[in-house]
Amino acid sequence: MQTKIRNWLLSTLAVAIFAIVGCNPQATSAPTDSPSASPSATASVPAVVPSSPQANNLPRLEGKATVVMTVKGSPITIEVNGTDAPITSGNFVDLVDKKVYDGLVFHRVVREPQPFVVQGGDPQGKNPNFPLEQLGTGGFIDPTTNQPRNIPLEIKPDKASEPIVYSKTLESKNPKLKHIRGAVAMARSAFPDSASSQFYFVLADQPFLDGDYAVFGTVTQGMEGVDKIQQGDRIESAKVTQGIENLKRG
């Protein structure tokens, strides 16, 4: 019984810690007791694709793509799933193609008391003089508009072909793309539509995150390289090796 209580407390603490780190420059931190902004942010009824001009102009991945990310000389192959997460995947592939991730730092690595996540993608980390402990609040600024690019929370319910849930967490906690070991997902703040460029690798199955954060890919080769990433390590390069023709930039 004590072991079960301890594991529950660890999971709850992990949710609280995770909720306050992934964000964009404009976002506010989530409450420390919940991964979502408020109870009203959950819904079991799928919503339509966002119709705002910003959402319409976001990149989309129509199909799949392969990204190879190199860290400390080790290639990490990621299959990006635009079939089940087209906006989230399109954003990631577009940023890879723009070389946004090259040179960025993994600012958050959690392996104790149990394997959790490896997180990076804050553009502020490209500056070698930027303090590591202050990373985690930055997002991609589109140079064509000089405005932050944020993407809607995008989660597809399991065994559902259409539609995808946008801008709301999934109350059923049963998404098609789950937080299993090797999954790649977007970090965000309490505001559902605050994801930008920060992403994380999942080090062990984390089902309590399912339905709250958008998984968009999985590591197909090189997970041993992910397991070796330490806080402060940099992405040497990230390249789209297959599927760039599936990227539609809006």
mmCIF file of C-alpha atoms in Angstrom:
data_model
loop_
_atom_site.group_PDB
_atom_site.id
_atom_site.type_symbol
_atom_site.label_atom_id
_atom_site.label_comp_id
_atom_site.label_asym_id
_atom_site.label_seq_id
_atom_site.Cartn_x
_atom_site.Cartn_y
_atom_site.Cartn_z
ATOM 1 C CA MET A 1 0.000 0.000 0.000
ATOM 2 C CA GLN A 2 2.826 2.405 0.890
ATOM 3 C CA THR A 3 4.420 1.708 -2.488
ATOM 4 C CA LYS A 4 1.180 2.506 -4.331
ATOM 5 C CA ILE A 5 0.747 5.749 -2.390
ATOM 6 C CA ARG A 6 4.341 6.725 -3.081
ATOM 7 C CA ASN A 7 3.965 6.047 -6.840
ATOM 8 C CA TRP A 8 0.741 8.090 -6.911
ATOM 9 C CA LEU A 9 2.445 10.998 -5.195
ATOM 10 C CA LEU A 10 5.368 10.813 -7.628
ATOM 11 C CA SER A 11 3.020 10.836 -10.616
ATOM 12 C CA THR A 12 1.091 13.795 -9.207
ATOM 13 C CA LEU A 13 4.309 15.692 -8.588
ATOM 14 C CA ALA A 14 5.484 14.900 -12.121
ATOM 15 C CA VAL A 15 2.287 16.368 -13.567
ATOM 16 C CA ALA A 16 2.723 19.523 -11.513
ATOM 17 C CA ILE A 17 6.349 19.958 -12.546
ATOM 18 C CA PHE A 18 5.652 19.174 -16.188
ATOM 19 C CA ALA A 19 2.780 21.634 -16.419
ATOM 20 C CA ILE A 20 4.862 24.718 -15.707
ATOM 21 C CA VAL A 21 7.792 24.246 -18.067
ATOM 22 C CA GLY A 22 6.663 23.966 -21.660
ATOM 23 C CA CYS A 23 5.458 27.277 -22.973
ATOM 24 C CA ASN A 24 5.911 30.271 -25.197
ATOM 25 C CA PRO A 25 6.989 33.803 -24.318
ATOM 26 C CA GLN A 26 3.412 35.027 -23.867
ATOM 27 C CA ALA A 27 1.991 32.133 -21.858
ATOM 28 C CA THR A 28 1.334 31.945 -18.130
ATOM 29 C CA SER A 29 2.245 28.986 -15.971
ATOM 30 C CA ALA A 30 -0.341 26.337 -15.214
ATOM 31 C CA PRO A 31 -1.665 25.733 -11.714
ATOM 32 C CA THR A 32 0.716 23.436 -9.854
ATOM 33 C CA ASP A 33 -2.013 20.889 -9.156
ATOM 34 C CA SER A 34 -3.256 20.351 -12.716
ATOM 35 C CA PRO A 35 -1.805 19.892 -16.202
ATOM 36 C CA SER A 36 -4.658 21.860 -17.799
ATOM 37 C CA ALA A 37 -5.698 25.469 -17.447
ATOM 38 C CA SER A 38 -9.020 24.797 -15.749
ATOM 39 C CA PRO A 39 -11.775 22.167 -15.533
ATOM 40 C CA SER A 40 -13.519 23.869 -18.450
ATOM 41 C CA ALA A 41 -10.532 23.059 -20.654
ATOM 42 C CA THR A 42 -11.581 19.417 -20.887
ATOM 43 C CA ALA A 43 -14.127 18.004 -23.306
ATOM 44 C CA SER A 44 -15.148 14.605 -24.611
ATOM 45 C CA VAL A 45 -16.865 15.996 -27.702
ATOM 46 C CA PRO A 46 -14.454 16.497 -30.627
ATOM 47 C CA ALA A 47 -14.127 20.067 -31.828
ATOM 48 C CA VAL A 48 -13.704 21.325 -35.354
ATOM 49 C CA VAL A 49 -10.374 22.368 -36.795
ATOM 50 C CA PRO A 50 -9.552 25.931 -35.722
ATOM 51 C CA SER A 51 -10.837 28.421 -38.275
ATOM 52 C CA SER A 52 -8.811 31.465 -37.240
ATOM 53 C CA PRO A 53 -6.498 32.998 -39.871
ATOM 54 C CA GLN A 54 -3.497 32.031 -37.742
ATOM 55 C CA ALA A 55 -4.566 28.363 -37.631
ATOM 56 C CA ASN A 56 -5.304 28.340 -41.348
ATOM 57 C CA ASN A 57 -1.797 29.600 -42.057
ATOM 58 C CA LEU A 58 -0.032 27.018 -39.914
ATOM 59 C CA PRO A 59 2.077 24.348 -41.621
ATOM 60 C CA ARG A 60 0.486 20.916 -41.936
ATOM 61 C CA LEU A 61 1.972 17.518 -42.597
ATOM 62 C CA GLU A 62 -0.280 15.447 -44.841
ATOM 63 C CA GLY A 63 1.097 11.985 -44.206
ATOM 64 C CA LYS A 64 4.338 11.014 -42.518
ATOM 65 C CA ALA A 65 7.903 12.253 -42.472
ATOM 66 C CA THR A 66 11.219 11.142 -41.030
ATOM 67 C CA VAL A 67 13.506 13.410 -39.045
ATOM 68 C CA VAL A 68 17.042 12.492 -37.979
ATOM 69 C CA MET A 69 18.273 14.455 -34.981
ATOM 70 C CA THR A 70 21.925 14.160 -33.972
ATOM 71 C CA VAL A 71 22.984 14.605 -30.350
ATOM 72 C CA LYS A 72 26.558 13.961 -29.180
ATOM 73 C CA GLY A 73 27.256 12.209 -32.456
ATOM 74 C CA SER A 74 24.335 9.792 -32.063
ATOM 75 C CA PRO A 75 21.555 9.872 -34.688
ATOM 76 C CA ILE A 76 17.998 9.702 -33.373
ATOM 77 C CA THR A 77 15.405 8.790 -36.006
ATOM 78 C CA ILE A 78 11.903 10.157 -35.454
ATOM 79 C CA GLU A 79 8.833 9.101 -37.434
ATOM 80 C CA VAL A 80 6.558 12.156 -37.515
ATOM 81 C CA ASN A 81 2.860 11.290 -37.775
ATOM 82 C CA GLY A 82 1.029 13.875 -39.835
ATOM 83 C CA THR A 83 -1.830 11.463 -40.419
ATOM 84 C CA ASP A 84 -3.003 11.662 -36.809
ATOM 85 C CA ALA A 85 -1.514 15.034 -35.808
ATOM 86 C CA PRO A 86 -1.215 17.162 -38.969
ATOM 87 C CA ILE A 87 -0.734 20.624 -37.421
ATOM 88 C CA THR A 88 1.582 19.526 -34.613
ATOM 89 C CA SER A 89 3.633 17.446 -37.043
ATOM 90 C CA GLY A 90 3.660 20.176 -39.681
ATOM 91 C CA ASN A 91 4.924 22.704 -37.160
ATOM 92 C CA PHE A 92 7.750 20.390 -36.052
ATOM 93 C CA VAL A 93 8.845 19.416 -39.569
ATOM 94 C CA ASP A 94 8.719 23.036 -40.696
ATOM 95 C CA LEU A 95 10.930 24.112 -37.791
ATOM 96 C CA VAL A 96 13.352 21.271 -38.512
ATOM 97 C CA ASP A 97 13.498 22.290 -42.167
ATOM 98 C CA LYS A 98 14.136 25.894 -41.115
ATOM 99 C CA LYS A 99 17.111 24.708 -38.957
ATOM 100 C CA VAL A 100 15.448 26.180 -35.861
ATOM 101 C CA TYR A 101 16.532 23.242 -33.694
ATOM 102 C CA ASP A 102 20.174 23.161 -34.756
ATOM 103 C CA GLY A 103 22.299 24.158 -31.768
ATOM 104 C CA LEU A 104 19.466 24.245 -29.224
ATOM 105 C CA VAL A 105 19.846 22.885 -25.708
ATOM 106 C CA PHE A 106 18.053 20.118 -23.855
ATOM 107 C CA HIS A 107 17.272 22.184 -20.788
ATOM 108 C CA ARG A 108 15.233 19.640 -18.852
ATOM 109 C CA VAL A 109 16.126 16.003 -18.234
ATOM 110 C CA VAL A 110 14.196 14.051 -15.599
ATOM 111 C CA ARG A 111 15.317 10.499 -14.819
ATOM 112 C CA GLU A 112 15.004 10.427 -11.037
ATOM 113 C CA PRO A 113 13.227 9.124 -9.064
ATOM 114 C CA GLN A 114 12.063 7.389 -12.244
ATOM 115 C CA PRO A 115 12.559 7.984 -16.002
ATOM 116 C CA PHE A 116 10.266 10.773 -17.227
ATOM 117 C CA VAL A 117 11.217 13.095 -20.117
ATOM 118 C CA VAL A 118 14.021 14.812 -22.006
ATOM 119 C CA GLN A 119 12.900 18.275 -23.126
ATOM 120 C CA GLY A 120 14.398 20.896 -25.443
ATOM 121 C CA GLY A 121 13.537 23.280 -28.252
ATOM 122 C CA ASP A 122 13.666 26.681 -26.539
ATOM 123 C CA PRO A 123 15.151 29.051 -29.185
ATOM 124 C CA GLN A 124 16.684 31.170 -26.430
ATOM 125 C CA GLY A 125 19.143 28.324 -25.923
ATOM 126 C CA LYS A 126 20.923 29.096 -29.191
ATOM 127 C CA ASN A 127 22.675 31.886 -27.307
ATOM 128 C CA PRO A 128 25.526 30.135 -25.446
ATOM 129 C CA ASN A 129 25.448 32.855 -22.796
ATOM 130 C CA PHE A 130 21.771 32.386 -21.965
ATOM 131 C CA PRO A 131 21.492 30.798 -18.481
ATOM 132 C CA LEU A 132 20.460 27.141 -18.684
ATOM 133 C CA GLU A 133 18.238 27.454 -15.632
ATOM 134 C CA GLN A 134 16.185 30.188 -17.343
ATOM 135 C CA LEU A 135 15.349 28.129 -20.416
ATOM 136 C CA GLY A 136 11.836 26.753 -20.847
ATOM 137 C CA THR A 137 9.871 29.935 -21.529
ATOM 138 C CA GLY A 138 10.818 30.588 -25.158
ATOM 139 C CA GLY A 139 9.005 29.784 -28.382
ATOM 140 C CA PHE A 140 9.501 30.238 -32.113
ATOM 141 C CA ILE A 141 9.191 33.787 -33.410
ATOM 142 C CA ASP A 142 8.198 33.803 -37.075
ATOM 143 C CA PRO A 143 10.717 36.105 -38.820
ATOM 144 C CA THR A 144 8.203 36.989 -41.532
ATOM 145 C CA THR A 145 5.725 38.428 -39.021
ATOM 146 C CA ASN A 146 7.960 38.971 -35.989
ATOM 147 C CA GLN A 147 5.196 37.295 -33.986
ATOM 148 C CA PRO A 148 5.208 34.109 -31.891
ATOM 149 C CA ARG A 149 3.915 31.014 -33.631
ATOM 150 C CA ASN A 150 1.676 28.990 -31.367
ATOM 151 C CA ILE A 151 -0.220 25.883 -32.367
ATOM 152 C CA PRO A 152 -3.497 24.484 -31.026
ATOM 153 C CA LEU A 153 -3.545 21.460 -28.756
ATOM 154 C CA GLU A 154 -4.282 18.622 -31.190
ATOM 155 C CA ILE A 155 -5.379 15.189 -29.973
ATOM 156 C CA LYS A 156 -7.059 12.421 -31.950
ATOM 157 C CA PRO A 157 -9.241 9.988 -29.961
ATOM 158 C CA ASP A 158 -8.333 6.335 -30.341
ATOM 159 C CA LYS A 159 -10.306 4.339 -32.918
ATOM 160 C CA ALA A 160 -11.698 7.540 -34.425
ATOM 161 C CA SER A 161 -10.922 8.455 -38.020
ATOM 162 C CA GLU A 162 -12.403 11.978 -37.689
ATOM 163 C CA PRO A 163 -12.507 14.484 -36.224
ATOM 164 C CA ILE A 164 -9.481 15.473 -34.185
ATOM 165 C CA VAL A 165 -9.988 17.347 -30.918
ATOM 166 C CA TYR A 166 -8.481 20.834 -31.052
ATOM 167 C CA SER A 167 -7.767 23.327 -28.274
ATOM 168 C CA LYS A 168 -9.144 21.042 -25.564
ATOM 169 C CA THR A 169 -7.776 18.189 -23.517
ATOM 170 C CA LEU A 170 -9.303 14.762 -24.007
ATOM 171 C CA GLU A 171 -11.503 13.786 -21.101
ATOM 172 C CA SER A 172 -11.508 10.101 -22.036
ATOM 173 C CA LYS A 173 -7.691 9.999 -21.628
ATOM 174 C CA ASN A 174 -7.606 7.594 -24.572
ATOM 175 C CA PRO A 175 -5.831 9.272 -27.506
ATOM 176 C CA LYS A 176 -4.592 7.378 -30.520
ATOM 177 C CA LEU A 177 -1.032 8.641 -29.998
ATOM 178 C CA LYS A 178 -0.008 7.747 -26.464
ATOM 179 C CA HIS A 179 2.825 8.638 -24.129
ATOM 180 C CA ILE A 180 4.738 5.398 -24.460
ATOM 181 C CA ARG A 181 8.516 5.098 -24.226
ATOM 182 C CA GLY A 182 10.026 6.755 -27.297
ATOM 183 C CA ALA A 183 7.046 9.009 -28.006
ATOM 184 C CA VAL A 184 7.764 12.610 -29.036
ATOM 185 C CA ALA A 185 5.319 15.316 -27.938
ATOM 186 C CA MET A 186 4.924 19.084 -27.612
ATOM 187 C CA ALA A 187 5.425 20.910 -24.341
ATOM 188 C CA ARG A 188 3.052 23.721 -23.408
ATOM 189 C CA SER A 189 1.899 25.873 -20.504
ATOM 190 C CA ALA A 190 -1.519 25.810 -18.846
ATOM 191 C CA PHE A 191 -3.099 27.430 -21.900
ATOM 192 C CA PRO A 192 -3.956 24.565 -24.316
ATOM 193 C CA ASP A 193 -2.893 26.463 -27.436
ATOM 194 C CA SER A 194 0.514 27.593 -26.142
ATOM 195 C CA ALA A 195 2.801 24.977 -27.750
ATOM 196 C CA SER A 196 5.398 26.462 -30.075
ATOM 197 C CA SER A 197 8.819 24.853 -30.551
ATOM 198 C CA GLN A 198 9.549 23.021 -27.306
ATOM 199 C CA PHE A 199 9.219 19.239 -27.494
ATOM 200 C CA TYR A 200 10.102 16.257 -25.340
ATOM 201 C CA PHE A 201 11.085 12.609 -25.612
ATOM 202 C CA VAL A 202 9.242 10.213 -23.308
ATOM 203 C CA LEU A 203 11.695 7.989 -21.403
ATOM 204 C CA ALA A 204 9.114 5.546 -20.019
ATOM 205 C CA ASP A 205 5.381 4.988 -20.425
ATOM 206 C CA GLN A 206 3.519 7.976 -18.923
ATOM 207 C CA PRO A 207 -0.207 7.246 -19.373
ATOM 208 C CA PHE A 208 -1.229 10.048 -16.988
ATOM 209 C CA LEU A 209 -0.117 12.553 -19.666
ATOM 210 C CA ASP A 210 -2.347 10.996 -22.330
ATOM 211 C CA GLY A 211 -5.031 13.367 -23.556
ATOM 212 C CA ASP A 212 -3.368 16.426 -22.017
ATOM 213 C CA TYR A 213 -0.343 16.892 -24.288
ATOM 214 C CA ALA A 214 -0.022 16.337 -28.028
ATOM 215 C CA VAL A 215 2.085 13.365 -29.117
ATOM 216 C CA PHE A 216 3.101 13.660 -32.764
ATOM 217 C CA GLY A 217 5.825 11.087 -33.364
ATOM 218 C CA THR A 218 7.971 8.272 -32.095
ATOM 219 C CA VAL A 219 11.643 7.352 -32.004
ATOM 220 C CA THR A 220 12.146 4.430 -34.370
ATOM 221 C CA GLN A 221 15.943 4.201 -34.091
ATOM 222 C CA GLY A 222 18.485 5.604 -31.652
ATOM 223 C CA MET A 223 16.544 5.503 -28.399
ATOM 224 C CA GLU A 224 19.800 4.568 -26.707
ATOM 225 C CA GLY A 225 21.041 8.012 -27.747
ATOM 226 C CA VAL A 226 18.033 9.643 -26.076
ATOM 227 C CA ASP A 227 18.767 7.686 -22.919
ATOM 228 C CA LYS A 228 22.245 9.248 -22.812
ATOM 229 C CA ILE A 229 21.166 12.890 -23.207
ATOM 230 C CA GLN A 230 22.150 15.063 -20.266
ATOM 231 C CA GLN A 231 20.906 18.500 -19.285
ATOM 232 C CA GLY A 232 22.884 21.047 -21.280
ATOM 233 C CA ASP A 233 23.541 18.791 -24.288
ATOM 234 C CA ARG A 234 22.876 20.427 -27.637
ATOM 235 C CA ILE A 235 21.161 19.282 -30.820
ATOM 236 C CA GLU A 236 23.992 19.167 -33.328
ATOM 237 C CA SER A 237 21.642 18.933 -36.280
ATOM 238 C CA ALA A 238 18.085 17.995 -37.243
ATOM 239 C CA LYS A 239 17.195 17.073 -40.812
ATOM 240 C CA VAL A 240 14.085 15.929 -42.664
ATOM 241 C CA THR A 241 15.279 12.822 -44.514
ATOM 242 C CA GLN A 242 11.930 11.647 -45.900
ATOM 243 C CA GLY A 243 8.464 13.097 -46.446
ATOM 244 C CA ILE A 244 9.268 16.780 -46.902
ATOM 245 C CA GLU A 245 6.926 16.734 -49.903
ATOM 246 C CA ASN A 246 4.071 16.065 -47.427
ATOM 247 C CA LEU A 247 4.647 19.407 -45.717
ATOM 248 C CA LYS A 248 2.139 22.106 -46.677
ATOM 249 C CA ARG A 249 3.207 25.457 -45.316
ATOM 250 C CA GLY A 250 -0.214 27.121 -45.345
#
